[in-house]
Short mmCIF file of N, CA and C in Angstrom, two decimals:
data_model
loop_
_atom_site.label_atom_id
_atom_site.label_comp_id
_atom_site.label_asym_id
_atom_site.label_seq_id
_atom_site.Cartn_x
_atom_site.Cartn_y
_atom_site.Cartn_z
N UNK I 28 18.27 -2.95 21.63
CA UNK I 28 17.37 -2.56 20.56
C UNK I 28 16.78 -3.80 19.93
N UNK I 29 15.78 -3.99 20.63
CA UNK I 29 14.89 -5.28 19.66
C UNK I 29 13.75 -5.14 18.93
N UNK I 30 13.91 -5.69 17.66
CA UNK I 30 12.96 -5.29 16.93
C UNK I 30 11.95 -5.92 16.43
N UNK I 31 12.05 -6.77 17.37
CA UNK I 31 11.01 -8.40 17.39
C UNK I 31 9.66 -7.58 17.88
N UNK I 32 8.80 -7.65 17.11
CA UNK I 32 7.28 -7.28 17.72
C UNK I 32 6.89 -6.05 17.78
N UNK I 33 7.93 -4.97 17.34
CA UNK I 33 7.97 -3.39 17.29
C UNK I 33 6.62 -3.13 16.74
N UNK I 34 6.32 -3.97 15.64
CA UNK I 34 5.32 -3.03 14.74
C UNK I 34 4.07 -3.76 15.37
N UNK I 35 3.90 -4.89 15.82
CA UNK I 35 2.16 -5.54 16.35
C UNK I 35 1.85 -4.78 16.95
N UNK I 36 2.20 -3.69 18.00
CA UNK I 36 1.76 -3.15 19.41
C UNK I 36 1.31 -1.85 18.29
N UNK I 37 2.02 -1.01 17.23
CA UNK I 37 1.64 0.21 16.50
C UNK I 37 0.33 -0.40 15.61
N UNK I 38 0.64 -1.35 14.76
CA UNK I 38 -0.99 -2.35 13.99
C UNK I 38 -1.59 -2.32 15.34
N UNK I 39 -1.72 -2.70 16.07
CA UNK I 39 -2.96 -2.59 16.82
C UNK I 39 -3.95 -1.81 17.17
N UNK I 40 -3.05 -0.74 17.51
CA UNK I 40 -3.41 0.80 18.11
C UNK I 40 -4.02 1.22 16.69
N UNK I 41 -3.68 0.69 15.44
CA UNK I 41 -3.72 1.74 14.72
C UNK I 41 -5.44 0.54 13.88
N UNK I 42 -5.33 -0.77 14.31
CA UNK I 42 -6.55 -1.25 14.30
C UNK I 42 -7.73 -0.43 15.16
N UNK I 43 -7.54 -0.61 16.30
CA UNK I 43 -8.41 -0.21 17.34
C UNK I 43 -8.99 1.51 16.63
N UNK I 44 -7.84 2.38 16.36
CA UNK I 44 -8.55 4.12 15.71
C UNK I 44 -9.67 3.49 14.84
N UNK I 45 -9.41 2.84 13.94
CA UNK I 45 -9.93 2.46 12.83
C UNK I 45 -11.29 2.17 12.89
N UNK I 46 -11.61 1.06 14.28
CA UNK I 46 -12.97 1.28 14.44
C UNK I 46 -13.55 1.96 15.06
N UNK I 47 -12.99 2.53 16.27
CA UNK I 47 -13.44 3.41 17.18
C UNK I 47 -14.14 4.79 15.83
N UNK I 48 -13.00 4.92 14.50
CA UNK I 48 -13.81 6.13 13.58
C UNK I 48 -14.75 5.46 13.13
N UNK I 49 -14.70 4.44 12.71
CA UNK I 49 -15.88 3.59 11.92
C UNK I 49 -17.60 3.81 12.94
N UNK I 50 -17.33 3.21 14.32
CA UNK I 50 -18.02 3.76 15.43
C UNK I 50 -18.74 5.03 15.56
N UNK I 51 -18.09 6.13 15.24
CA UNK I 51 -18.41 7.21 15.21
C UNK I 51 -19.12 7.70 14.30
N UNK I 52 -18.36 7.25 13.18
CA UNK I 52 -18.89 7.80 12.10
C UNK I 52 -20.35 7.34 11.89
N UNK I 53 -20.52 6.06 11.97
CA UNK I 53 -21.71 5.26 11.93
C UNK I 53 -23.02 6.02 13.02
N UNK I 54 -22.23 6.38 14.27
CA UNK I 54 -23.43 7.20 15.33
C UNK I 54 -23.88 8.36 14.81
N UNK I 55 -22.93 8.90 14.13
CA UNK I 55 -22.82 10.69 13.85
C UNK I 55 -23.88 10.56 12.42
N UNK I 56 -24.03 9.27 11.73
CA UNK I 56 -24.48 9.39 10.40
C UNK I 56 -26.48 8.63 11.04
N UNK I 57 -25.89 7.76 11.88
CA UNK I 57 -27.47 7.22 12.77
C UNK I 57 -27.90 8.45 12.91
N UNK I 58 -27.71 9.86 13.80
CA UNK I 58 -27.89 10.58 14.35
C UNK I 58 -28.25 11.85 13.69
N UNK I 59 -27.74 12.37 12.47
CA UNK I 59 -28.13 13.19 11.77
C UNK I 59 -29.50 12.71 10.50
N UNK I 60 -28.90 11.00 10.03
CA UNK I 60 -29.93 10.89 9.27
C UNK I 60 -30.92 10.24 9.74
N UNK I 61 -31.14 9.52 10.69
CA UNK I 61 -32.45 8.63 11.69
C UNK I 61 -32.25 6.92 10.60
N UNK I 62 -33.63 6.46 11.27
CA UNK I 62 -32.50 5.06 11.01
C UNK I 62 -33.10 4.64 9.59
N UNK I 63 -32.63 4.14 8.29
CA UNK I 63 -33.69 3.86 7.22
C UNK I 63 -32.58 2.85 6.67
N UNK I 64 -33.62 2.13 5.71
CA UNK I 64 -33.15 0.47 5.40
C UNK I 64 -32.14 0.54 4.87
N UNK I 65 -31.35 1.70 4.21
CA UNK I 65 -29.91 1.57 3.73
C UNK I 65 -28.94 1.31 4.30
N UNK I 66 -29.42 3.01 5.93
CA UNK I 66 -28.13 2.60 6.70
C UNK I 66 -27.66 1.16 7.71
N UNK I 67 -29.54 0.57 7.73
CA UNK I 67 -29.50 -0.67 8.68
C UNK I 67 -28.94 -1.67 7.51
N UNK I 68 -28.62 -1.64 6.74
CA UNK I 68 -27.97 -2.02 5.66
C UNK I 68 -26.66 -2.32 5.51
N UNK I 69 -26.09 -1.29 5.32
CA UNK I 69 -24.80 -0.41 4.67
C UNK I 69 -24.67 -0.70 6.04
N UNK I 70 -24.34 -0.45 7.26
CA UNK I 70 -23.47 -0.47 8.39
C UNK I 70 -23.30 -1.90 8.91
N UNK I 71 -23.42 -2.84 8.82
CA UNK I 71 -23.49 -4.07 9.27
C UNK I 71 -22.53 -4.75 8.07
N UNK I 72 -22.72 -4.46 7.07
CA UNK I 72 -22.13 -4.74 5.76
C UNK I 72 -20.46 -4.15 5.60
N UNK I 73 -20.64 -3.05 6.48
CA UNK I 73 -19.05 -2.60 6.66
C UNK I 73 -18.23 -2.83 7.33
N UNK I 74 -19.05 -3.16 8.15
CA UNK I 74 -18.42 -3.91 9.49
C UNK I 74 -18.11 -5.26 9.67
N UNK I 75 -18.71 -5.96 8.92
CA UNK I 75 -18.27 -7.31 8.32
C UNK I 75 -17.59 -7.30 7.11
N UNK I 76 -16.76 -6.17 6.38
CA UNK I 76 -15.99 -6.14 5.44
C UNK I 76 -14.88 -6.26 6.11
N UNK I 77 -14.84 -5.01 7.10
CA UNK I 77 -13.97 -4.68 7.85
C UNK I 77 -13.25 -5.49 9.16
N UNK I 78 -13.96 -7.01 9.52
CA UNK I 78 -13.47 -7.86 10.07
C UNK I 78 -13.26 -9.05 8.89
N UNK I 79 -13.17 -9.02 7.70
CA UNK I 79 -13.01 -9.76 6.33
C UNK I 79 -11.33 -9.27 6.30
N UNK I 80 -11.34 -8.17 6.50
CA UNK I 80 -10.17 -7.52 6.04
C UNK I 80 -9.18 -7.92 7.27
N UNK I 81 -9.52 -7.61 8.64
CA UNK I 81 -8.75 -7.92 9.20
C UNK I 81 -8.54 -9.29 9.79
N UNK I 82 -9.34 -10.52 9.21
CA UNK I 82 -8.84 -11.73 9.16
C UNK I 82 -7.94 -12.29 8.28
N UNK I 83 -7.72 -11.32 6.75
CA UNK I 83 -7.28 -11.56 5.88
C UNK I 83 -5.68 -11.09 6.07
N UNK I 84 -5.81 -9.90 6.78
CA UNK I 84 -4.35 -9.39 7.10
C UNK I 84 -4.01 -10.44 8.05
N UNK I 85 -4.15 -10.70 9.07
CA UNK I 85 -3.48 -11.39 9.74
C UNK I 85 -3.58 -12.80 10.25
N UNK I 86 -4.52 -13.42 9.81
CA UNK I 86 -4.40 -14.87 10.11
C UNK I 86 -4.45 -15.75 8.09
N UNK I 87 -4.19 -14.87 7.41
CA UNK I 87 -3.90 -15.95 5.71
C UNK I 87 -2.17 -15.71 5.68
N UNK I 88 -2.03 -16.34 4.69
CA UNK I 88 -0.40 -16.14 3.82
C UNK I 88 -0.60 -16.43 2.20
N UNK I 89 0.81 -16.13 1.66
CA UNK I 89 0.06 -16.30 0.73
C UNK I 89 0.36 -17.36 0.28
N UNK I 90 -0.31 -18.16 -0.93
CA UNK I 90 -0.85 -16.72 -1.81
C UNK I 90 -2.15 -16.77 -1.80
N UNK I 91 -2.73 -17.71 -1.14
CA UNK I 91 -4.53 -17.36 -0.42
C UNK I 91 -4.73 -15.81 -0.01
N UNK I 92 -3.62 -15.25 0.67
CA UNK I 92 -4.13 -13.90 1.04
C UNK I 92 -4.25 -12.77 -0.22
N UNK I 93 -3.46 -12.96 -1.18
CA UNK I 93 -3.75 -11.90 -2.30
C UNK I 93 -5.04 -12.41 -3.26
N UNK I 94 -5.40 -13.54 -3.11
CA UNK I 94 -6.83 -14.01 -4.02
C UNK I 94 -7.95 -13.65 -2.97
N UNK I 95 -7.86 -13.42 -1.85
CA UNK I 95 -8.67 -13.13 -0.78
C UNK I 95 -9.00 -11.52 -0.72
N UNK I 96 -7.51 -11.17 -0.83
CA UNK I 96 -7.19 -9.52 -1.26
C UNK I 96 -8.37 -9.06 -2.48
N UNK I 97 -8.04 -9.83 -3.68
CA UNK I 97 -8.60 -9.48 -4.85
C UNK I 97 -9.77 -9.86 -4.41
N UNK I 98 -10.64 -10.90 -3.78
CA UNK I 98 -11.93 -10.90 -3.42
C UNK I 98 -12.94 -9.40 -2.83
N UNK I 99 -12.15 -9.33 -1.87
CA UNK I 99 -12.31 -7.96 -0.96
C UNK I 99 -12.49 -6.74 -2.45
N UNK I 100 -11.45 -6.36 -2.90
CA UNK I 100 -11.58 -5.35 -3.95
C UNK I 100 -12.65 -5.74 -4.52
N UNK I 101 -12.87 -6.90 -5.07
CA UNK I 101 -13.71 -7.16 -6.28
C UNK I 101 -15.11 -6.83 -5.43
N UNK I 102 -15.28 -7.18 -3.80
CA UNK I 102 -16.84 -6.78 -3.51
C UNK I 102 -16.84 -5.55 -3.42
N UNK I 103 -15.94 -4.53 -3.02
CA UNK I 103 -16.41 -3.03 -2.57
C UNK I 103 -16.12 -2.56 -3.90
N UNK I 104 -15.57 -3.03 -4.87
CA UNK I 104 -15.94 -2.13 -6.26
C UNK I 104 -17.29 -2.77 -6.63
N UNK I 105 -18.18 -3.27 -6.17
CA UNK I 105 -19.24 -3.82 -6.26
C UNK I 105 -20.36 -3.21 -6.08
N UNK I 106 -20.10 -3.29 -4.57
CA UNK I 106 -20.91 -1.97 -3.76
C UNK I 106 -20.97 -0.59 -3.94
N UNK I 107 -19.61 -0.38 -4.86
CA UNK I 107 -19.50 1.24 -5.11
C UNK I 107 -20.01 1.41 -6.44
N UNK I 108 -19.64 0.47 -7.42
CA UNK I 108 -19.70 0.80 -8.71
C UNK I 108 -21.58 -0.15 -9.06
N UNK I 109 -22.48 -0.94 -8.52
CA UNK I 109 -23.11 -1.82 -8.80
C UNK I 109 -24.52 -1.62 -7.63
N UNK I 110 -24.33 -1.58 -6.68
CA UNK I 110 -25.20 -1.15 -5.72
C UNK I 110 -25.81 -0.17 -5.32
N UNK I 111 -24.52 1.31 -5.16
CA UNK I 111 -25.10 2.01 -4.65
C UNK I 111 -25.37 2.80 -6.11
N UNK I 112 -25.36 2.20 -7.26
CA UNK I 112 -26.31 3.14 -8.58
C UNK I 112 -27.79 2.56 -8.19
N UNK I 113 -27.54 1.22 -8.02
CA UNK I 113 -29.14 0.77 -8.14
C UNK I 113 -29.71 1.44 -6.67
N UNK I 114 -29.31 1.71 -5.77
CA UNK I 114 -29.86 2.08 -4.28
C UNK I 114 -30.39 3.64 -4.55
N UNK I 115 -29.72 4.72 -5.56
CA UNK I 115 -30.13 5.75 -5.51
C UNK I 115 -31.15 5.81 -7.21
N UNK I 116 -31.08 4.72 -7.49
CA UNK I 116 -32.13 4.25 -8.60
C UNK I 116 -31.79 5.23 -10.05
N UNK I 117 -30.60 5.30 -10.33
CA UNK I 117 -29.90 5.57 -11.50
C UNK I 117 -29.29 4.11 -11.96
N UNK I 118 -29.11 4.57 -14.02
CA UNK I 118 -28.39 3.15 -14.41
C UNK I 118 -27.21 2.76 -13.87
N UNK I 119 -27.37 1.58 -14.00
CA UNK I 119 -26.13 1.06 -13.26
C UNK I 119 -25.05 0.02 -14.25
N UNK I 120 -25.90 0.00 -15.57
CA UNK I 120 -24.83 -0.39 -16.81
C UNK I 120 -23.40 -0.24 -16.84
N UNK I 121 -22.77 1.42 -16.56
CA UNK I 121 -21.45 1.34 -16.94
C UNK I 121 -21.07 0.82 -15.49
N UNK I 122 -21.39 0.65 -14.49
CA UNK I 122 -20.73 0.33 -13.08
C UNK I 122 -20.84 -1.09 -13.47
N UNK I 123 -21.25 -1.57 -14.08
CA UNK I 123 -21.21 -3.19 -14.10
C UNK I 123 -20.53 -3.57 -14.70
N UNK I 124 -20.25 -3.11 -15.64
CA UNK I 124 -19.33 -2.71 -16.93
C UNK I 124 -17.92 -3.02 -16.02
N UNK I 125 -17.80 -1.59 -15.43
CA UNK I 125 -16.15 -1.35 -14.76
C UNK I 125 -16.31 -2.30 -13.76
N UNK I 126 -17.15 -2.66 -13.35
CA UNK I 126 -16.89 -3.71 -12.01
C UNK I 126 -16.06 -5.32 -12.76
N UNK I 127 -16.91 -5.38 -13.59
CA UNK I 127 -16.33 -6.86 -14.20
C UNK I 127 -15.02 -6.62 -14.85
N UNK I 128 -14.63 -5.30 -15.70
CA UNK I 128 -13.40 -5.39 -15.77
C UNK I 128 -12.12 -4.94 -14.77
N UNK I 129 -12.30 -4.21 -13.72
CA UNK I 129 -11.89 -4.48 -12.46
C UNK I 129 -11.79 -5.60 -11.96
N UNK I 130 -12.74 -6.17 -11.56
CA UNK I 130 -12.44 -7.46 -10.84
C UNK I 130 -11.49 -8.20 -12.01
N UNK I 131 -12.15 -8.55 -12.81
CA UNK I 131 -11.65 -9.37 -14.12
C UNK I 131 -9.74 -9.31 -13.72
N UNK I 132 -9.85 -8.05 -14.06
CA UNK I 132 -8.30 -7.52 -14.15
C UNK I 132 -7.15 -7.68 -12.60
N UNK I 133 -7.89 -7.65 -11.87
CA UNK I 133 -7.43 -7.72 -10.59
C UNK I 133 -7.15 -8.99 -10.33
N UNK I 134 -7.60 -10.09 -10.72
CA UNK I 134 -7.97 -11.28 -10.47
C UNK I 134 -6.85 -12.01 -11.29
N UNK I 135 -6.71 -11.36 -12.69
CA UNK I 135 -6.03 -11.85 -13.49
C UNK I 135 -4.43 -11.80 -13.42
N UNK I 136 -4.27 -10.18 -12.33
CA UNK I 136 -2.68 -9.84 -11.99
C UNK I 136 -2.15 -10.71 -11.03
N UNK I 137 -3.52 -10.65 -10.21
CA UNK I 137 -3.01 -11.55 -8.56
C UNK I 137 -2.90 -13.11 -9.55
N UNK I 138 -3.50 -13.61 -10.07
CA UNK I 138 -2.84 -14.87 -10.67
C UNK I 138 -1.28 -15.35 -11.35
N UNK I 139 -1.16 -13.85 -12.26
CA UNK I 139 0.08 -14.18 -13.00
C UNK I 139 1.13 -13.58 -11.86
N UNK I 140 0.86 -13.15 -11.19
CA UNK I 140 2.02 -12.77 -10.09
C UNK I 140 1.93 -13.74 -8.90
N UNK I 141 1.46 -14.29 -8.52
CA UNK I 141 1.65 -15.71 -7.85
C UNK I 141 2.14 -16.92 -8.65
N UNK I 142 1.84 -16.89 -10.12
CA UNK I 142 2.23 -18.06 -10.73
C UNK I 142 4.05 -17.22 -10.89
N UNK I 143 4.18 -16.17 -10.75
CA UNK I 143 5.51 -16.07 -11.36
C UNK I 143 6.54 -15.15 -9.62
N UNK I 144 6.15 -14.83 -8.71
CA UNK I 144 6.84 -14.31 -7.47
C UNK I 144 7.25 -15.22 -6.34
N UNK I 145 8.23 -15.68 -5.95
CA UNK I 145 8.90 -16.61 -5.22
C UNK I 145 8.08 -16.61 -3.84
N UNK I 146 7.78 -17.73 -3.44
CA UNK I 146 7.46 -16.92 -1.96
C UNK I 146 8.20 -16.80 -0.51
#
């Protein structure tokens, strides 16, 4: 029973679903909505989050990887709370609002918990 390497071969497989849905989803959304400057947008942008993320999982340590972590959060609460108000052309005040104290806050935990967690 060895348990050296058990879990890389399941992360992998379970990398690979991940884009293969991302893949799909992206054709199925090309395909119903035709192509317009958001989605040539928005899909290239996810997909380079999504290799952000998986450079961050596995080639950082920490504690670069949890300020890298909090980077990542701080852009897709960005994009969610900051972008896509201005993209469907509603205010986007309180999303800027929660974005800065999100990030703010996120930024501020991953600090005091690296200045104070052994590594």
């Amino acid at each position: 029973m060895s348990v050296e390497g058990s879990s890389r071969p399941a992360l992998s497989r379970i990398r690979q679903l991940i884009w293969l849905t991302v893949a799909v989803v992206a054709a199925v959304h090309l395909l119903r909505q035709g192509f317009d400057v958001f989605s040539l947008a928005l899909i290239p942008t996810l997909v380079a989050l999504g290799f952000a993320v998986q450079y961050v999982e596995t080639r950082t340590v920490r504690p670069r990887r949890n300020y890298l972590r909090a980077a990542l959060m701080s852009t897709v609460l960005g994009l969610v709370l900051v972008a896509a108000p201005l993209v469907m052309g509603s205010g986007f005040a309180v999303g800027l609002i929660l974005w800065g104290g999100f990030s703010a806050a996120g930024f501020a935990w991953v600090h005091f918990y690296e200045r104070t967690e052994p590594l």
